[in-house]
């Protein structure tokens, strides 16, 4: 007697919800891959085009050395100025009941979203030789900020200070106010309370804000070239040197760009615990 095998049972098609979920996952992966490619492609292209054999020569050229010296000096001075001015601004925005604090906060953060060239034009109209305050400084004290090294420092401070203010504001808002009140109850002066109680609590955020501030100042371009110009050895920073080198020596532009990229990457890696929870 011959036994006939039963015909194979066709697999049931996946339910519509499963098909939609699968297509959604595929779509998200494709779009995410395109987004990651958008970030990675320029960086890979930059590394691919670096003339490694001549990199040291390009970095030690007179133009690169002068631009690096101006950039380091101006960015460090701008960071110090941001610390001196930005911490009091953050304190006013978080610890006082000054009327119009929301307006002041908006004005303080405006340089973050303002086009840098617009910021340079505003600085020129305010502190240029014919500006609202620049004419007074020139006629009274003989101080000329526009198209000078001091102008570079002022432009970098203008665009970089909001990063410090926002970081310190967040730290002050999350600081333990009860410890400060206890110190005041024990007779500590306001300066002692800030130095011995508040400052230790906000020190990590203060350092992070200062580093971000320095990085933003180091990479500033638009406000600097508009307000301070592009004078080699005086106001030409590394980003401006890259802009000039693109026409005269593309290899030098690539090497200088790589230097700025390495600085930015080092800062992001060093601050990853503050801005990404240690990821």
PDB file of C-alpha atoms in Angstrom:
ATOM      1  CA  UNK A   1       0.000   0.000   0.000  1.00  0.00           C
ATOM      2  CA  UNK A   2       1.462   3.312  -1.065  1.00  0.00           C
ATOM      3  CA  UNK A   3       1.228   6.230   1.388  1.00  0.00           C
ATOM      4  CA  UNK A   4       0.940   9.618  -0.268  1.00  0.00           C
ATOM      5  CA  UNK A   5       2.617  12.508   1.543  1.00  0.00           C
ATOM      6  CA  UNK A   6       0.328  15.418   2.324  1.00  0.00           C
ATOM      7  CA  UNK A   7       0.866  18.514   0.208  1.00  0.00           C
ATOM      8  CA  UNK A   8       3.095  21.199   1.810  1.00  0.00           C
ATOM      9  CA  UNK A   9       1.251  23.862   3.709  1.00  0.00           C
ATOM     10  CA  UNK A  10       1.983  27.370   2.433  1.00  0.00           C
ATOM     11  CA  UNK A  11       3.402  29.729   5.052  1.00  0.00           C
ATOM     12  CA  UNK A  12       0.978  32.348   6.193  1.00  0.00           C
ATOM     13  CA  UNK A  13       1.868  35.865   5.015  1.00  0.00           C
ATOM     14  CA  UNK A  14       3.021  38.253   7.728  1.00  0.00           C
ATOM     15  CA  UNK A  15       0.309  40.444   9.160  1.00  0.00           C
ATOM     16  CA  UNK A  16      -0.011  43.997   7.766  1.00  0.00           C
ATOM     17  CA  UNK A  17       1.319  45.534  10.991  1.00  0.00           C
ATOM     18  CA  UNK A  18       4.517  43.473  10.784  1.00  0.00           C
ATOM     19  CA  UNK A  19       5.038  44.461   7.143  1.00  0.00           C
ATOM     20  CA  UNK A  20       4.605  48.135   8.004  1.00  0.00           C
ATOM     21  CA  UNK A  21       7.051  47.859  10.886  1.00  0.00           C
ATOM     22  CA  UNK A  22       9.614  46.194   8.625  1.00  0.00           C
ATOM     23  CA  UNK A  23       9.302  48.862   5.944  1.00  0.00           C
ATOM     24  CA  UNK A  24       9.527  51.570   8.586  1.00  0.00           C
ATOM     25  CA  UNK A  25      12.732  50.039   9.961  1.00  0.00           C
ATOM     26  CA  UNK A  26      14.233  49.818   6.469  1.00  0.00           C
ATOM     27  CA  UNK A  27      13.293  53.430   5.731  1.00  0.00           C
ATOM     28  CA  UNK A  28      14.795  54.667   9.006  1.00  0.00           C
ATOM     29  CA  UNK A  29      18.018  52.764   8.348  1.00  0.00           C
ATOM     30  CA  UNK A  30      18.320  54.167   4.824  1.00  0.00           C
ATOM     31  CA  UNK A  31      17.672  57.748   5.914  1.00  0.00           C
ATOM     32  CA  UNK A  32      19.989  57.349   8.897  1.00  0.00           C
ATOM     33  CA  UNK A  33      22.697  55.966   6.629  1.00  0.00           C
ATOM     34  CA  UNK A  34      22.353  58.936   4.313  1.00  0.00           C
ATOM     35  CA  UNK A  35      22.571  61.282   7.274  1.00  0.00           C
ATOM     36  CA  UNK A  36      25.713  59.604   8.585  1.00  0.00           C
ATOM     37  CA  UNK A  37      27.203  59.718   5.091  1.00  0.00           C
ATOM     38  CA  UNK A  38      26.542  63.436   4.986  1.00  0.00           C
ATOM     39  CA  UNK A  39      28.651  63.846   8.125  1.00  0.00           C
ATOM     40  CA  UNK A  40      31.339  61.319   7.281  1.00  0.00           C
ATOM     41  CA  UNK A  41      31.934  62.028   3.576  1.00  0.00           C
ATOM     42  CA  UNK A  42      33.496  65.508   4.003  1.00  0.00           C
ATOM     43  CA  UNK A  43      35.706  64.322   6.857  1.00  0.00           C
ATOM     44  CA  UNK A  44      36.880  61.262   4.967  1.00  0.00           C
ATOM     45  CA  UNK A  45      37.530  63.393   1.876  1.00  0.00           C
ATOM     46  CA  UNK A  46      39.587  65.818   3.957  1.00  0.00           C
ATOM     47  CA  UNK A  47      41.701  63.020   5.406  1.00  0.00           C
ATOM     48  CA  UNK A  48      42.061  61.457   1.959  1.00  0.00           C
ATOM     49  CA  UNK A  49      43.425  64.669   0.441  1.00  0.00           C
ATOM     50  CA  UNK A  50      45.907  65.526   3.178  1.00  0.00           C
ATOM     51  CA  UNK A  51      49.440  65.752   1.740  1.00  0.00           C
ATOM     52  CA  UNK A  52      51.015  63.823   4.585  1.00  0.00           C
ATOM     53  CA  UNK A  53      54.522  64.079   3.129  1.00  0.00           C
ATOM     54  CA  UNK A  54      54.405  67.907   3.158  1.00  0.00           C
ATOM     55  CA  UNK A  55      52.152  68.363   6.200  1.00  0.00           C
ATOM     56  CA  UNK A  56      54.945  69.402   8.556  1.00  0.00           C
ATOM     57  CA  UNK A  57      56.330  71.856   6.002  1.00  0.00           C
ATOM     58  CA  UNK A  58      52.917  73.432   5.497  1.00  0.00           C
ATOM     59  CA  UNK A  59      52.297  73.724   9.238  1.00  0.00           C
ATOM     60  CA  UNK A  60      55.636  75.430   9.825  1.00  0.00           C
ATOM     61  CA  UNK A  61      55.338  77.896   6.981  1.00  0.00           C
ATOM     62  CA  UNK A  62      55.554  81.566   8.045  1.00  0.00           C
ATOM     63  CA  UNK A  63      51.913  82.216   7.163  1.00  0.00           C
ATOM     64  CA  UNK A  64      50.694  79.209   9.151  1.00  0.00           C
ATOM     65  CA  UNK A  65      52.873  80.078  12.160  1.00  0.00           C
ATOM     66  CA  UNK A  66      51.648  83.664  12.224  1.00  0.00           C
ATOM     67  CA  UNK A  67      48.017  82.589  11.895  1.00  0.00           C
ATOM     68  CA  UNK A  68      48.431  79.974  14.622  1.00  0.00           C
ATOM     69  CA  UNK A  69      50.061  82.501  16.939  1.00  0.00           C
ATOM     70  CA  UNK A  70      47.293  85.058  16.391  1.00  0.00           C
ATOM     71  CA  UNK A  71      44.612  82.389  16.828  1.00  0.00           C
ATOM     72  CA  UNK A  72      46.018  81.022  20.072  1.00  0.00           C
ATOM     73  CA  UNK A  73      46.656  84.420  21.615  1.00  0.00           C
ATOM     74  CA  UNK A  74      43.297  85.897  20.650  1.00  0.00           C
ATOM     75  CA  UNK A  75      41.240  82.817  21.518  1.00  0.00           C
ATOM     76  CA  UNK A  76      42.864  82.475  24.950  1.00  0.00           C
ATOM     77  CA  UNK A  77      42.386  86.186  25.671  1.00  0.00           C
ATOM     78  CA  UNK A  78      38.771  85.938  24.498  1.00  0.00           C
ATOM     79  CA  UNK A  79      38.202  82.938  26.761  1.00  0.00           C
ATOM     80  CA  UNK A  80      39.625  84.796  29.754  1.00  0.00           C
ATOM     81  CA  UNK A  81      37.405  87.781  28.952  1.00  0.00           C
ATOM     82  CA  UNK A  82      34.395  85.478  28.634  1.00  0.00           C
ATOM     83  CA  UNK A  83      35.113  84.045  32.080  1.00  0.00           C
ATOM     84  CA  UNK A  84      35.419  87.503  33.649  1.00  0.00           C
ATOM     85  CA  UNK A  85      32.235  88.798  32.041  1.00  0.00           C
ATOM     86  CA  UNK A  86      30.206  85.649  31.438  1.00  0.00           C
ATOM     87  CA  UNK A  87      30.042  84.292  34.981  1.00  0.00           C
ATOM     88  CA  UNK A  88      28.503  87.529  36.356  1.00  0.00           C
ATOM     89  CA  UNK A  89      26.041  87.528  33.456  1.00  0.00           C
ATOM     90  CA  UNK A  90      25.025  83.949  34.276  1.00  0.00           C
ATOM     91  CA  UNK A  91      24.642  84.899  37.928  1.00  0.00           C
ATOM     92  CA  UNK A  92      22.374  87.823  37.041  1.00  0.00           C
ATOM     93  CA  UNK A  93      20.225  85.623  34.794  1.00  0.00           C
ATOM     94  CA  UNK A  94      19.769  82.866  37.388  1.00  0.00           C
ATOM     95  CA  UNK A  95      20.142  84.314  40.883  1.00  0.00           C
ATOM     96  CA  UNK A  96      18.538  87.760  40.708  1.00  0.00           C
ATOM     97  CA  UNK A  97      14.999  89.049  40.262  1.00  0.00           C
ATOM     98  CA  UNK A  98      16.034  91.748  37.817  1.00  0.00           C
ATOM     99  CA  UNK A  99      13.099  92.844  35.638  1.00  0.00           C
ATOM    100  CA  UNK A 100      13.335  91.842  32.003  1.00  0.00           C
ATOM    101  CA  UNK A 101      15.546  88.797  32.591  1.00  0.00           C
ATOM    102  CA  UNK A 102      13.881  86.962  29.716  1.00  0.00           C
ATOM    103  CA  UNK A 103      14.846  89.787  27.383  1.00  0.00           C
ATOM    104  CA  UNK A 104      18.390  89.779  28.714  1.00  0.00           C
ATOM    105  CA  UNK A 105      18.595  86.019  28.255  1.00  0.00           C
ATOM    106  CA  UNK A 106      17.440  86.364  24.650  1.00  0.00           C
ATOM    107  CA  UNK A 107      20.022  89.083  23.982  1.00  0.00           C
ATOM    108  CA  UNK A 108      22.746  86.978  25.579  1.00  0.00           C
ATOM    109  CA  UNK A 109      21.986  83.914  23.471  1.00  0.00           C
ATOM    110  CA  UNK A 110      21.361  85.836  20.250  1.00  0.00           C
ATOM    111  CA  UNK A 111      24.949  85.449  18.947  1.00  0.00           C
ATOM    112  CA  UNK A 112      24.450  81.668  18.932  1.00  0.00           C
ATOM    113  CA  UNK A 113      21.792  81.872  16.210  1.00  0.00           C
ATOM    114  CA  UNK A 114      22.835  85.155  14.608  1.00  0.00           C
ATOM    115  CA  UNK A 115      24.813  84.858  11.348  1.00  0.00           C
ATOM    116  CA  UNK A 116      28.439  85.663  12.256  1.00  0.00           C
ATOM    117  CA  UNK A 117      28.723  88.222   9.457  1.00  0.00           C
ATOM    118  CA  UNK A 118      25.736  90.089  10.910  1.00  0.00           C
ATOM    119  CA  UNK A 119      27.476  90.066  14.268  1.00  0.00           C
ATOM    120  CA  UNK A 120      30.575  91.534  12.627  1.00  0.00           C
ATOM    121  CA  UNK A 121      28.524  94.309  11.033  1.00  0.00           C
ATOM    122  CA  UNK A 122      26.891  95.062  14.397  1.00  0.00           C
ATOM    123  CA  UNK A 123      30.306  95.215  16.072  1.00  0.00           C
ATOM    124  CA  UNK A 124      31.567  97.515  13.339  1.00  0.00           C
ATOM    125  CA  UNK A 125      28.626  99.874  13.794  1.00  0.00           C
ATOM    126  CA  UNK A 126      29.133  99.861  17.550  1.00  0.00           C
ATOM    127  CA  UNK A 127      32.913  99.876  17.969  1.00  0.00           C
ATOM    128  CA  UNK A 128      34.248 100.999  14.594  1.00  0.00           C
ATOM    129  CA  UNK A 129      35.950 104.372  14.222  1.00  0.00           C
ATOM    130  CA  UNK A 130      32.607 105.916  13.261  1.00  0.00           C
ATOM    131  CA  UNK A 131      30.564 103.641  15.489  1.00  0.00           C
ATOM    132  CA  UNK A 132      28.325 104.612  18.368  1.00  0.00           C
ATOM    133  CA  UNK A 133      30.941 103.769  21.004  1.00  0.00           C
ATOM    134  CA  UNK A 134      33.999 103.497  18.778  1.00  0.00           C
ATOM    135  CA  UNK A 135      34.130 107.209  18.029  1.00  0.00           C
ATOM    136  CA  UNK A 136      34.064 108.002  21.759  1.00  0.00           C
ATOM    137  CA  UNK A 137      36.837 105.498  22.473  1.00  0.00           C
ATOM    138  CA  UNK A 138      38.929 106.874  19.618  1.00  0.00           C
ATOM    139  CA  UNK A 139      38.517 110.560  20.448  1.00  0.00           C
ATOM    140  CA  UNK A 140      38.776 110.187  24.230  1.00  0.00           C
ATOM    141  CA  UNK A 141      41.285 107.400  24.793  1.00  0.00           C
ATOM    142  CA  UNK A 142      42.780 106.846  21.358  1.00  0.00           C
ATOM    143  CA  UNK A 143      41.545 103.251  21.334  1.00  0.00           C
ATOM    144  CA  UNK A 144      40.769 101.765  17.921  1.00  0.00           C
ATOM    145  CA  UNK A 145      39.305  98.293  18.045  1.00  0.00           C
ATOM    146  CA  UNK A 146      38.272  97.706  14.441  1.00  0.00           C
ATOM    147  CA  UNK A 147      40.865  96.057  12.170  1.00  0.00           C
ATOM    148  CA  UNK A 148      43.228  95.333  15.042  1.00  0.00           C
ATOM    149  CA  UNK A 149      44.220  92.378  17.184  1.00  0.00           C
ATOM    150  CA  UNK A 150      42.020  93.736  19.959  1.00  0.00           C
ATOM    151  CA  UNK A 151      39.174  93.686  17.471  1.00  0.00           C
ATOM    152  CA  UNK A 152      39.759  89.966  16.908  1.00  0.00           C
ATOM    153  CA  UNK A 153      39.533  89.366  20.662  1.00  0.00           C
ATOM    154  CA  UNK A 154      36.329  91.409  20.892  1.00  0.00           C
ATOM    155  CA  UNK A 155      34.725  89.603  17.945  1.00  0.00           C
ATOM    156  CA  UNK A 156      35.621  86.188  19.348  1.00  0.00           C
ATOM    157  CA  UNK A 157      34.333  87.165  22.779  1.00  0.00           C
ATOM    158  CA  UNK A 158      31.044  88.324  21.269  1.00  0.00           C
ATOM    159  CA  UNK A 159      30.352  85.025  19.505  1.00  0.00           C
ATOM    160  CA  UNK A 160      31.822  82.683  22.149  1.00  0.00           C
ATOM    161  CA  UNK A 161      30.517  84.065  25.437  1.00  0.00           C
ATOM    162  CA  UNK A 162      26.971  82.658  25.035  1.00  0.00           C
ATOM    163  CA  UNK A 163      28.366  79.113  25.230  1.00  0.00           C
ATOM    164  CA  UNK A 164      29.894  79.867  28.613  1.00  0.00           C
ATOM    165  CA  UNK A 165      26.828  81.747  29.875  1.00  0.00           C
ATOM    166  CA  UNK A 166      24.420  78.957  28.910  1.00  0.00           C
ATOM    167  CA  UNK A 167      26.619  76.287  30.496  1.00  0.00           C
ATOM    168  CA  UNK A 168      27.087  78.200  33.750  1.00  0.00           C
ATOM    169  CA  UNK A 169      23.389  79.108  33.890  1.00  0.00           C
ATOM    170  CA  UNK A 170      22.473  75.431  33.774  1.00  0.00           C
ATOM    171  CA  UNK A 171      24.996  74.640  36.510  1.00  0.00           C
ATOM    172  CA  UNK A 172      23.758  77.436  38.763  1.00  0.00           C
ATOM    173  CA  UNK A 173      20.162  76.337  38.341  1.00  0.00           C
ATOM    174  CA  UNK A 174      20.997  72.769  39.346  1.00  0.00           C
ATOM    175  CA  UNK A 175      23.304  73.706  42.239  1.00  0.00           C
ATOM    176  CA  UNK A 176      22.160  72.918  45.771  1.00  0.00           C
ATOM    177  CA  UNK A 177      20.829  76.201  47.162  1.00  0.00           C
ATOM    178  CA  UNK A 178      20.461  74.768  50.671  1.00  0.00           C
ATOM    179  CA  UNK A 179      24.235  74.541  51.059  1.00  0.00           C
ATOM    180  CA  UNK A 180      24.532  78.216  50.172  1.00  0.00           C
ATOM    181  CA  UNK A 181      21.805  79.157  52.624  1.00  0.00           C
ATOM    182  CA  UNK A 182      23.521  77.145  55.351  1.00  0.00           C
ATOM    183  CA  UNK A 183      26.807  78.944  54.699  1.00  0.00           C
ATOM    184  CA  UNK A 184      25.074  82.324  54.937  1.00  0.00           C
ATOM    185  CA  UNK A 185      23.405  81.276  58.176  1.00  0.00           C
ATOM    186  CA  UNK A 186      26.848  80.505  59.596  1.00  0.00           C
ATOM    187  CA  UNK A 187      27.970  84.043  58.801  1.00  0.00           C
ATOM    188  CA  UNK A 188      29.837  83.573  55.534  1.00  0.00           C
ATOM    189  CA  UNK A 189      30.034  86.574  53.237  1.00  0.00           C
ATOM    190  CA  UNK A 190      28.530  86.417  49.722  1.00  0.00           C
ATOM    191  CA  UNK A 191      32.009  86.150  48.194  1.00  0.00           C
ATOM    192  CA  UNK A 192      32.957  83.339  50.590  1.00  0.00           C
ATOM    193  CA  UNK A 193      29.730  81.498  49.789  1.00  0.00           C
ATOM    194  CA  UNK A 194      30.442  81.750  46.076  1.00  0.00           C
ATOM    195  CA  UNK A 195      34.100  80.774  46.388  1.00  0.00           C
ATOM    196  CA  UNK A 196      33.749  77.948  48.926  1.00  0.00           C
ATOM    197  CA  UNK A 197      30.262  76.562  48.183  1.00  0.00           C
ATOM    198  CA  UNK A 198      28.914  77.588  44.784  1.00  0.00           C
ATOM    199  CA  UNK A 199      32.104  77.460  42.748  1.00  0.00           C
ATOM    200  CA  UNK A 200      33.015  73.859  43.684  1.00  0.00           C
ATOM    201  CA  UNK A 201      29.543  72.760  42.576  1.00  0.00           C
ATOM    202  CA  UNK A 202      29.696  74.466  39.186  1.00  0.00           C
ATOM    203  CA  UNK A 203      33.422  73.935  38.523  1.00  0.00           C
ATOM    204  CA  UNK A 204      32.980  71.015  36.048  1.00  0.00           C
ATOM    205  CA  UNK A 205      30.405  72.977  34.035  1.00  0.00           C
ATOM    206  CA  UNK A 206      32.546  76.102  34.253  1.00  0.00           C
ATOM    207  CA  UNK A 207      35.544  74.254  32.827  1.00  0.00           C
ATOM    208  CA  UNK A 208      33.423  72.679  30.099  1.00  0.00           C
ATOM    209  CA  UNK A 209      31.956  76.055  29.179  1.00  0.00           C
ATOM    210  CA  UNK A 210      35.411  77.603  29.060  1.00  0.00           C
ATOM    211  CA  UNK A 211      36.699  74.876  26.736  1.00  0.00           C
ATOM    212  CA  UNK A 212      33.672  75.203  24.445  1.00  0.00           C
ATOM    213  CA  UNK A 213      34.117  78.953  24.530  1.00  0.00           C
ATOM    214  CA  UNK A 214      37.763  78.617  23.521  1.00  0.00           C
ATOM    215  CA  UNK A 215      36.907  76.215  20.707  1.00  0.00           C
ATOM    216  CA  UNK A 216      34.256  78.573  19.360  1.00  0.00           C
ATOM    217  CA  UNK A 217      36.671  81.492  19.528  1.00  0.00           C
ATOM    218  CA  UNK A 218      39.393  79.483  17.795  1.00  0.00           C
ATOM    219  CA  UNK A 219      37.087  78.652  14.894  1.00  0.00           C
ATOM    220  CA  UNK A 220      35.443  82.060  14.484  1.00  0.00           C
ATOM    221  CA  UNK A 221      35.445  83.427  10.939  1.00  0.00           C
ATOM    222  CA  UNK A 222      32.544  85.679   9.921  1.00  0.00           C
ATOM    223  CA  UNK A 223      32.548  88.282  12.683  1.00  0.00           C
ATOM    224  CA  UNK A 224      36.348  88.383  12.703  1.00  0.00           C
ATOM    225  CA  UNK A 225      36.822  89.081   9.005  1.00  0.00           C
ATOM    226  CA  UNK A 226      34.027  91.671   9.021  1.00  0.00           C
ATOM    227  CA  UNK A 227      35.081  93.582  12.128  1.00  0.00           C
ATOM    228  CA  UNK A 228      38.843  92.966  12.329  1.00  0.00           C
ATOM    229  CA  UNK A 229      39.784  92.263   8.725  1.00  0.00           C
ATOM    230  CA  UNK A 230      42.290  89.749   7.402  1.00  0.00           C
ATOM    231  CA  UNK A 231      45.705  91.274   8.009  1.00  0.00           C
ATOM    232  CA  UNK A 232      48.527  88.668   8.090  1.00  0.00           C
ATOM    233  CA  UNK A 233      50.335  88.637  11.406  1.00  0.00           C
ATOM    234  CA  UNK A 234      47.790  90.985  12.997  1.00  0.00           C
ATOM    235  CA  UNK A 235      44.218  89.794  12.530  1.00  0.00           C
ATOM    236  CA  UNK A 236      44.558  86.727  10.303  1.00  0.00           C
ATOM    237  CA  UNK A 237      43.522  83.711  12.356  1.00  0.00           C
ATOM    238  CA  UNK A 238      43.668  80.069  11.291  1.00  0.00           C
ATOM    239  CA  UNK A 239      40.176  80.016   9.703  1.00  0.00           C
ATOM    240  CA  UNK A 240      41.044  83.143   7.721  1.00  0.00           C
ATOM    241  CA  UNK A 241      44.349  81.597   6.680  1.00  0.00           C
ATOM    242  CA  UNK A 242      42.456  78.548   5.405  1.00  0.00           C
ATOM    243  CA  UNK A 243      40.183  80.827   3.379  1.00  0.00           C
ATOM    244  CA  UNK A 244      43.151  82.585   1.786  1.00  0.00           C
ATOM    245  CA  UNK A 245      45.102  79.366   1.225  1.00  0.00           C
ATOM    246  CA  UNK A 246      42.241  77.835  -0.763  1.00  0.00           C
ATOM    247  CA  UNK A 247      43.127  80.167  -3.628  1.00  0.00           C
ATOM    248  CA  UNK A 248      46.896  80.306  -3.231  1.00  0.00           C
ATOM    249  CA  UNK A 249      47.865  76.874  -1.871  1.00  0.00           C
ATOM    250  CA  UNK A 250      45.103  74.254  -1.558  1.00  0.00           C
ATOM    251  CA  UNK A 251      47.508  71.818   0.124  1.00  0.00           C
ATOM    252  CA  UNK A 252      48.146  74.293   2.922  1.00  0.00           C
ATOM    253  CA  UNK A 253      44.404  74.854   3.293  1.00  0.00           C
ATOM    254  CA  UNK A 254      43.871  71.113   3.731  1.00  0.00           C
ATOM    255  CA  UNK A 255      46.614  70.831   6.348  1.00  0.00           C
ATOM    256  CA  UNK A 256      45.347  73.814   8.346  1.00  0.00           C
ATOM    257  CA  UNK A 257      41.805  72.455   8.129  1.00  0.00           C
ATOM    258  CA  UNK A 258      43.062  69.159   9.484  1.00  0.00           C
ATOM    259  CA  UNK A 259      44.645  70.986  12.416  1.00  0.00           C
ATOM    260  CA  UNK A 260      41.379  72.711  13.291  1.00  0.00           C
ATOM    261  CA  UNK A 261      39.518  69.431  12.866  1.00  0.00           C
ATOM    262  CA  UNK A 262      41.901  67.675  15.243  1.00  0.00           C
ATOM    263  CA  UNK A 263      41.397  70.395  17.867  1.00  0.00           C
ATOM    264  CA  UNK A 264      37.610  70.174  17.554  1.00  0.00           C
ATOM    265  CA  UNK A 265      37.627  66.379  17.755  1.00  0.00           C
ATOM    266  CA  UNK A 266      39.867  66.423  20.810  1.00  0.00           C
ATOM    267  CA  UNK A 267      37.507  68.829  22.557  1.00  0.00           C
ATOM    268  CA  UNK A 268      34.453  66.708  21.779  1.00  0.00           C
ATOM    269  CA  UNK A 269      36.166  63.568  23.045  1.00  0.00           C
ATOM    270  CA  UNK A 270      37.342  65.325  26.190  1.00  0.00           C
ATOM    271  CA  UNK A 271      33.872  66.689  26.979  1.00  0.00           C
ATOM    272  CA  UNK A 272      31.823  63.649  25.958  1.00  0.00           C
ATOM    273  CA  UNK A 273      30.871  62.916  29.583  1.00  0.00           C
ATOM    274  CA  UNK A 274      29.410  66.396  29.990  1.00  0.00           C
ATOM    275  CA  UNK A 275      27.375  66.570  26.794  1.00  0.00           C
ATOM    276  CA  UNK A 276      26.602  62.937  26.027  1.00  0.00           C
ATOM    277  CA  UNK A 277      26.522  61.181  29.353  1.00  0.00           C
ATOM    278  CA  UNK A 278      29.830  59.460  28.705  1.00  0.00           C
ATOM    279  CA  UNK A 279      28.787  57.760  25.455  1.00  0.00           C
TER     280      UNK A 279
END
